[in-house]
Short mmCIF file of C-alpha atoms in Angstrom, two decimals:
data_model
loop_
_atom_site.label_atom_id
_atom_site.label_comp_id
_atom_site.label_asym_id
_atom_site.label_seq_id
_atom_site.Cartn_x
_atom_site.Cartn_y
_atom_site.Cartn_z
CA UNK A 1 21.08 -4.91 -73.97
CA UNK A 2 18.27 -5.77 -70.79
CA UNK A 3 17.47 -3.98 -68.20
CA UNK A 4 18.26 -5.09 -64.73
CA UNK A 5 15.32 -5.68 -62.43
CA UNK A 6 15.95 -4.28 -58.76
CA UNK A 7 16.06 -6.92 -56.04
CA UNK A 8 12.96 -7.00 -54.36
CA UNK A 9 14.66 -7.02 -51.03
CA UNK A 10 15.66 -3.15 -52.66
CA UNK A 11 12.85 -2.27 -53.55
CA UNK A 12 10.58 -3.35 -49.91
CA UNK A 13 13.55 -0.64 -48.59
CA UNK A 14 13.09 1.85 -50.57
CA UNK A 15 9.03 1.75 -50.59
CA UNK A 16 9.49 1.54 -46.84
CA UNK A 17 11.86 4.51 -46.75
CA UNK A 18 9.23 6.32 -49.31
CA UNK A 19 6.38 5.51 -47.02
CA UNK A 20 8.83 7.07 -43.64
CA UNK A 21 9.57 9.79 -45.55
CA UNK A 22 5.70 10.58 -46.01
CA UNK A 23 4.81 10.01 -42.89
CA UNK A 24 7.68 12.46 -41.49
CA UNK A 25 6.47 15.10 -44.01
CA UNK A 26 2.95 15.14 -42.37
CA UNK A 27 4.05 15.21 -38.87
CA UNK A 28 6.36 18.60 -39.97
CA UNK A 29 4.72 20.30 -42.49
CA UNK A 30 4.46 24.20 -41.78
CA UNK A 31 1.37 25.99 -41.95
CA UNK A 32 0.34 29.83 -42.11
CA UNK A 33 -0.91 30.24 -38.75
CA UNK A 34 2.59 29.24 -36.95
CA UNK A 35 1.26 28.09 -33.81
CA UNK A 36 0.59 25.01 -35.81
CA UNK A 37 4.53 24.47 -36.81
CA UNK A 38 7.10 22.71 -35.53
CA UNK A 39 8.83 25.15 -32.82
CA UNK A 40 11.47 27.27 -33.77
CA UNK A 41 13.87 27.04 -31.14
CA UNK A 42 16.03 24.71 -29.97
CA UNK A 43 14.87 21.13 -28.42
CA UNK A 44 16.54 18.27 -26.62
CA UNK A 45 16.59 14.66 -27.61
CA UNK A 46 15.98 12.79 -24.43
CA UNK A 47 17.18 9.23 -24.33
CA UNK A 48 14.33 6.93 -22.65
CA UNK A 49 14.22 3.17 -23.20
CA UNK A 50 11.03 1.32 -22.13
CA UNK A 51 11.24 -2.19 -19.96
CA UNK A 52 11.30 -4.23 -23.39
CA UNK A 53 14.10 -2.39 -24.56
CA UNK A 54 11.95 -0.39 -27.23
CA UNK A 55 13.08 3.17 -27.60
CA UNK A 56 10.91 5.99 -27.11
CA UNK A 57 11.23 9.54 -29.53
CA UNK A 58 11.19 11.86 -26.02
CA UNK A 59 11.80 15.59 -26.68
CA UNK A 60 12.46 18.70 -24.62
CA UNK A 61 11.54 22.17 -25.29
CA UNK A 62 12.45 25.32 -23.08
CA UNK A 63 15.00 26.39 -20.22
CA UNK A 64 16.69 22.81 -18.37
CA UNK A 65 15.71 24.84 -15.37
CA UNK A 66 12.65 25.35 -15.59
CA UNK A 67 9.16 23.92 -14.58
CA UNK A 68 8.22 21.06 -16.48
CA UNK A 69 4.64 20.27 -19.03
CA UNK A 70 4.99 16.48 -19.56
CA UNK A 71 2.56 15.74 -23.00
CA UNK A 72 1.24 12.66 -23.62
CA UNK A 73 -0.74 12.33 -26.87
CA UNK A 74 -3.33 9.98 -27.70
CA UNK A 75 -4.07 7.12 -30.62
CA UNK A 76 -2.71 8.03 -33.67
CA UNK A 77 -1.19 10.88 -32.51
CA UNK A 78 3.13 11.94 -32.43
CA UNK A 79 4.71 14.83 -29.91
CA UNK A 80 4.00 17.15 -33.41
CA UNK A 81 0.43 16.95 -32.31
CA UNK A 82 1.35 19.46 -28.96
CA UNK A 83 2.93 22.27 -31.43
CA UNK A 84 0.14 24.84 -30.02
CA UNK A 85 0.76 24.32 -26.82
CA UNK A 86 5.12 23.67 -27.17
CA UNK A 87 4.80 26.90 -29.30
CA UNK A 88 2.83 28.66 -26.21
CA UNK A 89 4.65 27.36 -23.30
CA UNK A 90 8.40 26.51 -24.03
CA UNK A 91 9.59 29.77 -23.74
CA UNK A 92 8.45 29.94 -19.99
CA UNK A 93 8.16 25.38 -18.87
CA UNK A 94 10.04 23.36 -19.68
CA UNK A 95 7.62 21.17 -21.95
CA UNK A 96 8.25 17.41 -22.98
CA UNK A 97 6.51 15.77 -25.27
CA UNK A 98 6.60 11.99 -26.52
CA UNK A 99 5.91 9.55 -28.81
CA UNK A 100 3.73 6.78 -27.69
CA UNK A 101 5.27 3.17 -28.71
CA UNK A 102 4.55 2.88 -32.30
CA UNK A 103 3.89 6.19 -32.75
CA UNK A 104 5.89 8.93 -34.44
CA UNK A 105 9.46 7.44 -33.88
CA UNK A 106 9.03 5.48 -31.36
CA UNK A 107 10.00 1.15 -31.36
CA UNK A 108 7.00 -0.14 -31.31
CA UNK A 109 8.86 -2.84 -29.21
CA UNK A 110 8.33 -6.63 -28.78
CA UNK A 111 5.99 -6.49 -25.26
CA UNK A 112 2.46 -7.55 -25.25
CA UNK A 113 0.41 -3.94 -26.12
CA UNK A 114 -1.41 -3.58 -22.69
CA UNK A 115 -2.09 -0.19 -20.71
CA UNK A 116 0.06 -2.01 -18.24
CA UNK A 117 2.87 -1.55 -20.12
CA UNK A 118 1.86 2.44 -21.64
CA UNK A 119 2.01 3.30 -18.03
CA UNK A 120 5.28 1.41 -17.36
CA UNK A 121 6.72 3.61 -20.57
CA UNK A 122 5.29 7.12 -18.51
CA UNK A 123 6.69 5.71 -15.30
CA UNK A 124 10.23 5.71 -17.79
CA UNK A 125 9.54 8.89 -19.23
CA UNK A 126 9.01 11.10 -15.78
CA UNK A 127 12.09 8.73 -14.05
CA UNK A 128 14.17 10.75 -16.87
CA UNK A 129 13.07 13.54 -17.14
CA UNK A 130 12.57 14.71 -13.74
CA UNK A 131 15.46 15.66 -10.87
CA UNK A 132 14.90 14.36 -8.05
CA UNK A 133 11.69 16.02 -5.85
CA UNK A 134 10.79 17.70 -8.63
CA UNK A 135 6.89 17.16 -9.66
CA UNK A 136 5.92 18.30 -13.10
CA UNK A 137 2.49 19.53 -14.79
CA UNK A 138 1.25 16.28 -16.41
CA UNK A 139 -1.45 16.61 -19.49
CA UNK A 140 -2.80 13.82 -21.03
CA UNK A 141 -5.36 13.77 -24.44
CA UNK A 142 -7.41 10.12 -25.43
CA UNK A 143 -5.28 7.45 -25.11
CA UNK A 144 -2.90 9.90 -23.30
CA UNK A 145 -5.58 10.34 -20.68
CA UNK A 146 -6.00 6.86 -20.30
CA UNK A 147 -2.13 6.16 -19.75
CA UNK A 148 -2.16 8.29 -16.64
CA UNK A 149 -4.86 7.06 -15.17
CA UNK A 150 -3.56 3.85 -15.95
CA UNK A 151 0.23 4.88 -14.42
CA UNK A 152 -1.66 6.50 -11.13
CA UNK A 153 -3.53 3.27 -10.93
CA UNK A 154 -0.22 0.76 -11.37
CA UNK A 155 2.19 3.61 -9.24
CA UNK A 156 0.10 5.47 -7.09
CA UNK A 157 2.88 6.12 -4.39
CA UNK A 158 4.38 8.47 -7.16
CA UNK A 159 1.90 10.51 -8.02
CA UNK A 160 2.30 13.22 -5.28
CA UNK A 161 6.19 12.86 -5.42
CA UNK A 162 6.04 13.39 -9.01
CA UNK A 163 3.46 15.03 -10.02
CA UNK A 164 2.53 18.96 -9.48
CA UNK A 165 -1.06 18.62 -11.56
CA UNK A 166 -3.15 16.85 -13.98
CA UNK A 167 -5.16 18.09 -16.61
CA UNK A 168 -6.78 14.96 -19.05
CA UNK A 169 -8.78 16.19 -22.05
CA UNK A 170 -11.14 14.28 -24.05
CA UNK A 171 -10.56 10.76 -22.50
CA UNK A 172 -12.44 7.76 -20.79
CA UNK A 173 -11.41 5.37 -18.48
CA UNK A 174 -13.18 2.19 -20.29
CA UNK A 175 -16.20 1.33 -22.26
CA UNK A 176 -15.47 3.21 -25.34
CA UNK A 177 -17.57 1.02 -27.94
CA UNK A 178 -20.46 0.71 -25.68
CA UNK A 179 -20.41 4.75 -25.42
CA UNK A 180 -19.23 5.96 -28.80
CA UNK A 181 -21.44 8.24 -30.63
CA UNK A 182 -18.74 7.85 -34.28
CA UNK A 183 -21.11 5.32 -35.98
CA UNK A 184 -24.13 7.18 -37.35
CA UNK A 185 -27.71 6.28 -35.04
CA UNK A 186 -25.88 3.72 -32.87
CA UNK A 187 -25.96 4.53 -29.29
CA UNK A 188 -27.72 7.58 -29.08
CA UNK A 189 -31.52 6.01 -28.30
CA UNK A 190 -32.30 2.58 -27.54
CA UNK A 191 -30.06 0.83 -30.67
CA UNK A 192 -26.49 0.30 -29.18
CA UNK A 193 -23.48 -0.59 -31.37
CA UNK A 194 -22.11 -4.53 -30.93
CA UNK A 195 -19.34 -4.83 -29.50
CA UNK A 196 -18.10 -7.14 -32.18
CA UNK A 197 -19.16 -3.58 -34.73
CA UNK A 198 -16.82 -1.87 -32.86
CA UNK A 199 -14.29 -4.36 -32.42
CA UNK A 200 -14.00 -4.44 -36.37
CA UNK A 201 -14.13 -0.66 -37.02
CA UNK A 202 -11.57 0.20 -34.00
CA UNK A 203 -9.18 -2.50 -35.06
CA UNK A 204 -9.56 -1.80 -39.03
CA UNK A 205 -6.23 -0.81 -40.26
CA UNK A 206 -7.95 2.37 -42.19
CA UNK A 207 -6.06 4.97 -43.76
CA UNK A 208 -7.40 8.61 -44.47
CA UNK A 209 -5.86 9.47 -48.12
CA UNK A 210 -6.44 13.51 -48.62
CA UNK A 211 -9.57 13.38 -50.19
CA UNK A 212 -12.27 16.03 -49.69
CA UNK A 213 -14.99 13.40 -48.96
CA UNK A 214 -12.90 11.48 -46.43
CA UNK A 215 -11.73 14.90 -44.79
CA UNK A 216 -14.94 15.49 -44.04
CA UNK A 217 -16.20 12.45 -42.76
CA UNK A 218 -13.10 13.10 -40.46
CA UNK A 219 -14.13 16.56 -39.37
CA UNK A 220 -17.91 15.39 -38.97
CA UNK A 221 -16.89 12.12 -36.93
CA UNK A 222 -13.61 12.98 -35.48
CA UNK A 223 -13.34 16.39 -34.90
CA UNK A 224 -16.37 19.04 -35.23
CA UNK A 225 -17.68 20.71 -38.65
CA UNK A 226 -16.43 24.25 -37.41
CA UNK A 227 -13.38 22.78 -37.87
CA UNK A 228 -11.92 24.41 -40.62
CA UNK A 229 -9.11 25.58 -42.95
CA UNK A 230 -5.49 24.79 -41.50
CA UNK A 231 -6.16 23.29 -38.30
CA UNK A 232 -8.67 20.55 -39.82
CA UNK A 233 -5.77 19.97 -42.10
CA UNK A 234 -2.94 19.97 -39.29
CA UNK A 235 -4.69 17.57 -37.04
CA UNK A 236 -5.88 15.18 -40.22
CA UNK A 237 -1.97 15.44 -41.42
CA UNK A 238 -0.86 14.12 -38.07
CA UNK A 239 -3.69 11.65 -37.79
CA UNK A 240 -2.83 10.44 -40.94
CA UNK A 241 1.26 9.90 -40.15
CA UNK A 242 0.44 6.81 -38.37
CA UNK A 243 1.08 3.62 -39.66
CA UNK A 244 -2.01 2.02 -40.73
CA UNK A 245 -0.97 -1.09 -38.45
CA UNK A 246 -0.48 0.41 -35.29
CA UNK A 247 -3.72 2.21 -35.85
CA UNK A 248 -5.43 -0.74 -35.80
CA UNK A 249 -3.37 -2.62 -33.26
CA UNK A 250 -3.41 0.09 -30.56
CA UNK A 251 -7.63 0.06 -32.06
CA UNK A 252 -7.77 -3.55 -29.96
CA UNK A 253 -6.60 -2.19 -27.48
CA UNK A 254 -8.97 0.16 -26.85
CA UNK A 255 -11.80 -1.86 -27.69
CA UNK A 256 -11.18 -3.71 -24.60
CA UNK A 257 -9.46 -0.85 -22.76
CA UNK A 258 -10.82 -1.27 -18.87
CA UNK A 259 -8.13 1.11 -16.51
CA UNK A 260 -10.49 0.86 -13.99
CA UNK A 261 -10.39 3.48 -11.02
CA UNK A 262 -7.04 5.07 -11.94
CA UNK A 263 -8.40 8.21 -11.96
CA UNK A 264 -9.34 8.37 -8.11
CA UNK A 265 -5.63 7.88 -7.29
CA UNK A 266 -5.05 11.27 -8.54
CA UNK A 267 -4.43 12.80 -5.45
CA UNK A 268 -3.31 16.41 -7.52
CA UNK A 269 -5.42 18.39 -8.36
CA UNK A 270 -6.99 17.69 -11.56
CA UNK A 271 -8.74 19.50 -14.52
CA UNK A 272 -11.13 17.86 -17.01
CA UNK A 273 -12.20 18.93 -20.19
CA UNK A 274 -14.56 17.52 -22.82
CA UNK A 275 -15.94 18.30 -26.13
CA UNK A 276 -19.87 18.34 -26.69
CA UNK A 277 -19.19 17.51 -29.93
CA UNK A 278 -17.25 14.34 -29.20
CA UNK A 279 -18.47 11.06 -30.16
CA UNK A 280 -15.00 9.41 -29.78
CA UNK A 281 -15.10 10.31 -25.75
CA UNK A 282 -18.51 11.95 -25.58
CA UNK A 283 -18.79 14.17 -22.09
CA UNK A 284 -20.32 11.03 -20.14
CA UNK A 285 -16.91 9.19 -19.72
CA UNK A 286 -15.61 12.64 -18.26
CA UNK A 287 -18.57 12.99 -16.13
CA UNK A 288 -17.39 9.22 -14.31
CA UNK A 289 -13.66 10.36 -14.00
CA UNK A 290 -15.41 13.50 -12.39
CA UNK A 291 -16.76 11.02 -9.67
CA UNK A 292 -14.06 9.72 -8.49
CA UNK A 293 -11.84 12.62 -8.75
CA UNK A 294 -15.00 14.38 -6.38
CA UNK A 295 -15.02 11.37 -4.34
CA UNK A 296 -11.11 11.78 -4.22
CA UNK A 297 -11.14 15.61 -3.27
CA UNK A 298 -8.81 15.83 -5.80
CA UNK A 299 -10.73 17.70 -8.81
CA UNK A 300 -10.07 21.02 -9.72
CA UNK A 301 -11.98 22.12 -12.66
CA UNK A 302 -14.86 20.19 -15.29
CA UNK A 303 -15.10 21.76 -18.41
CA UNK A 304 -16.79 21.32 -21.78
CA UNK A 305 -15.43 23.23 -24.67
CA UNK A 306 -17.43 23.06 -27.86
CA UNK A 307 -14.97 21.15 -30.21
CA UNK A 308 -14.55 17.59 -31.11
CA UNK A 309 -12.31 14.86 -30.39
CA UNK A 310 -9.18 16.99 -30.72
CA UNK A 311 -10.21 19.26 -28.06
CA UNK A 312 -6.57 20.74 -27.61
CA UNK A 313 -6.14 21.19 -31.44
CA UNK A 314 -9.71 22.49 -32.40
CA UNK A 315 -9.76 25.17 -29.68
CA UNK A 316 -6.28 25.41 -28.66
CA UNK A 317 -6.31 29.05 -27.54
CA UNK A 318 -8.87 28.06 -25.31
CA UNK A 319 -6.95 24.95 -23.90
CA UNK A 320 -4.03 26.71 -23.56
CA UNK A 321 -5.76 29.21 -21.42
CA UNK A 322 -6.91 26.39 -19.37
CA UNK A 323 -3.10 24.88 -18.96
CA UNK A 324 -2.01 28.46 -18.16
CA UNK A 325 -3.96 28.70 -15.29
CA UNK A 326 -3.05 24.84 -14.13
CA UNK A 327 0.21 25.78 -14.30
CA UNK A 328 0.03 28.86 -12.49
CA UNK A 329 -1.50 27.13 -9.31
CA UNK A 330 0.63 24.13 -9.91
CA UNK A 331 3.79 25.79 -9.38
CA UNK A 332 2.62 29.36 -8.19
CA UNK A 333 4.31 31.47 -10.81
CA UNK A 334 2.74 33.54 -13.57
CA UNK A 335 2.51 31.76 -17.28
CA UNK A 336 3.58 33.98 -20.06
CA UNK A 337 1.28 32.28 -22.95
CA UNK A 338 2.16 32.71 -26.47
CA UNK A 339 -0.58 33.17 -28.99
CA UNK A 340 -3.78 32.78 -26.06
#
């Protein structure tokens, strides 16, 4: 009897399901270092629908009546990227983390991909998770920090009403291709990286197979070679969980990114962290944001940590210590930080 071949549509559906399961596995793997693991306690799924109808995955951890910390991840990451922070702070605070559209389990949506749309998404999240009169500590990494600046530029009247403090890490306001040192030999002296070459690299649907040479390059160019073991594996698994096409589309957005002087509208105490070995967003970007905040009178602290681009993972204990300080100052209560 001749075997019946599966229908192409059924085969395609099975492949997509397998890929989806693999990405979910990458996001939720466990490690000997419990600080990196998905939070053990319960969490609340908060329904948030963006302006174009895209459904965003939003999780709330910790006491429902706790002071709120909102975490916004960066390019090619997901809410599990913040596990070291959620595990440290959810015992004391109401910690909110969400998948940026297209990342994790959030829908990509139908709206044009712009920083204004990302700002609107953040506005929807804040409007949903904050009670009337409540203010949050807002934390943004990389693209998340750019989203925070875009939000402040688009909704300056909401800054003091909805925020108690801000912490931005490994981020920029624009000119990413002009300043990046990810590509060897370029932007380190007289030789500038051509915009077309940078655009090609950022917009490419790159994958990161778990081969030793690729893992070394990832550590060298995205993190720092000092980041090893489970911390390096965890960070790479989070990045690998992002669909390649989403990586490419957001890479195009980053190539042209310019959030202007949005940081100048962050009129609450704002802390800026950079990485001394960050080739994606070198400290020169942080210094420009610091200048805007200084002019606005809202700069709290500026520190450069010995990390690459994934600073809140590579040096998560130091980062958590800084976030604990920010939260304590913002809310006027001691922070009990687990694993700091």
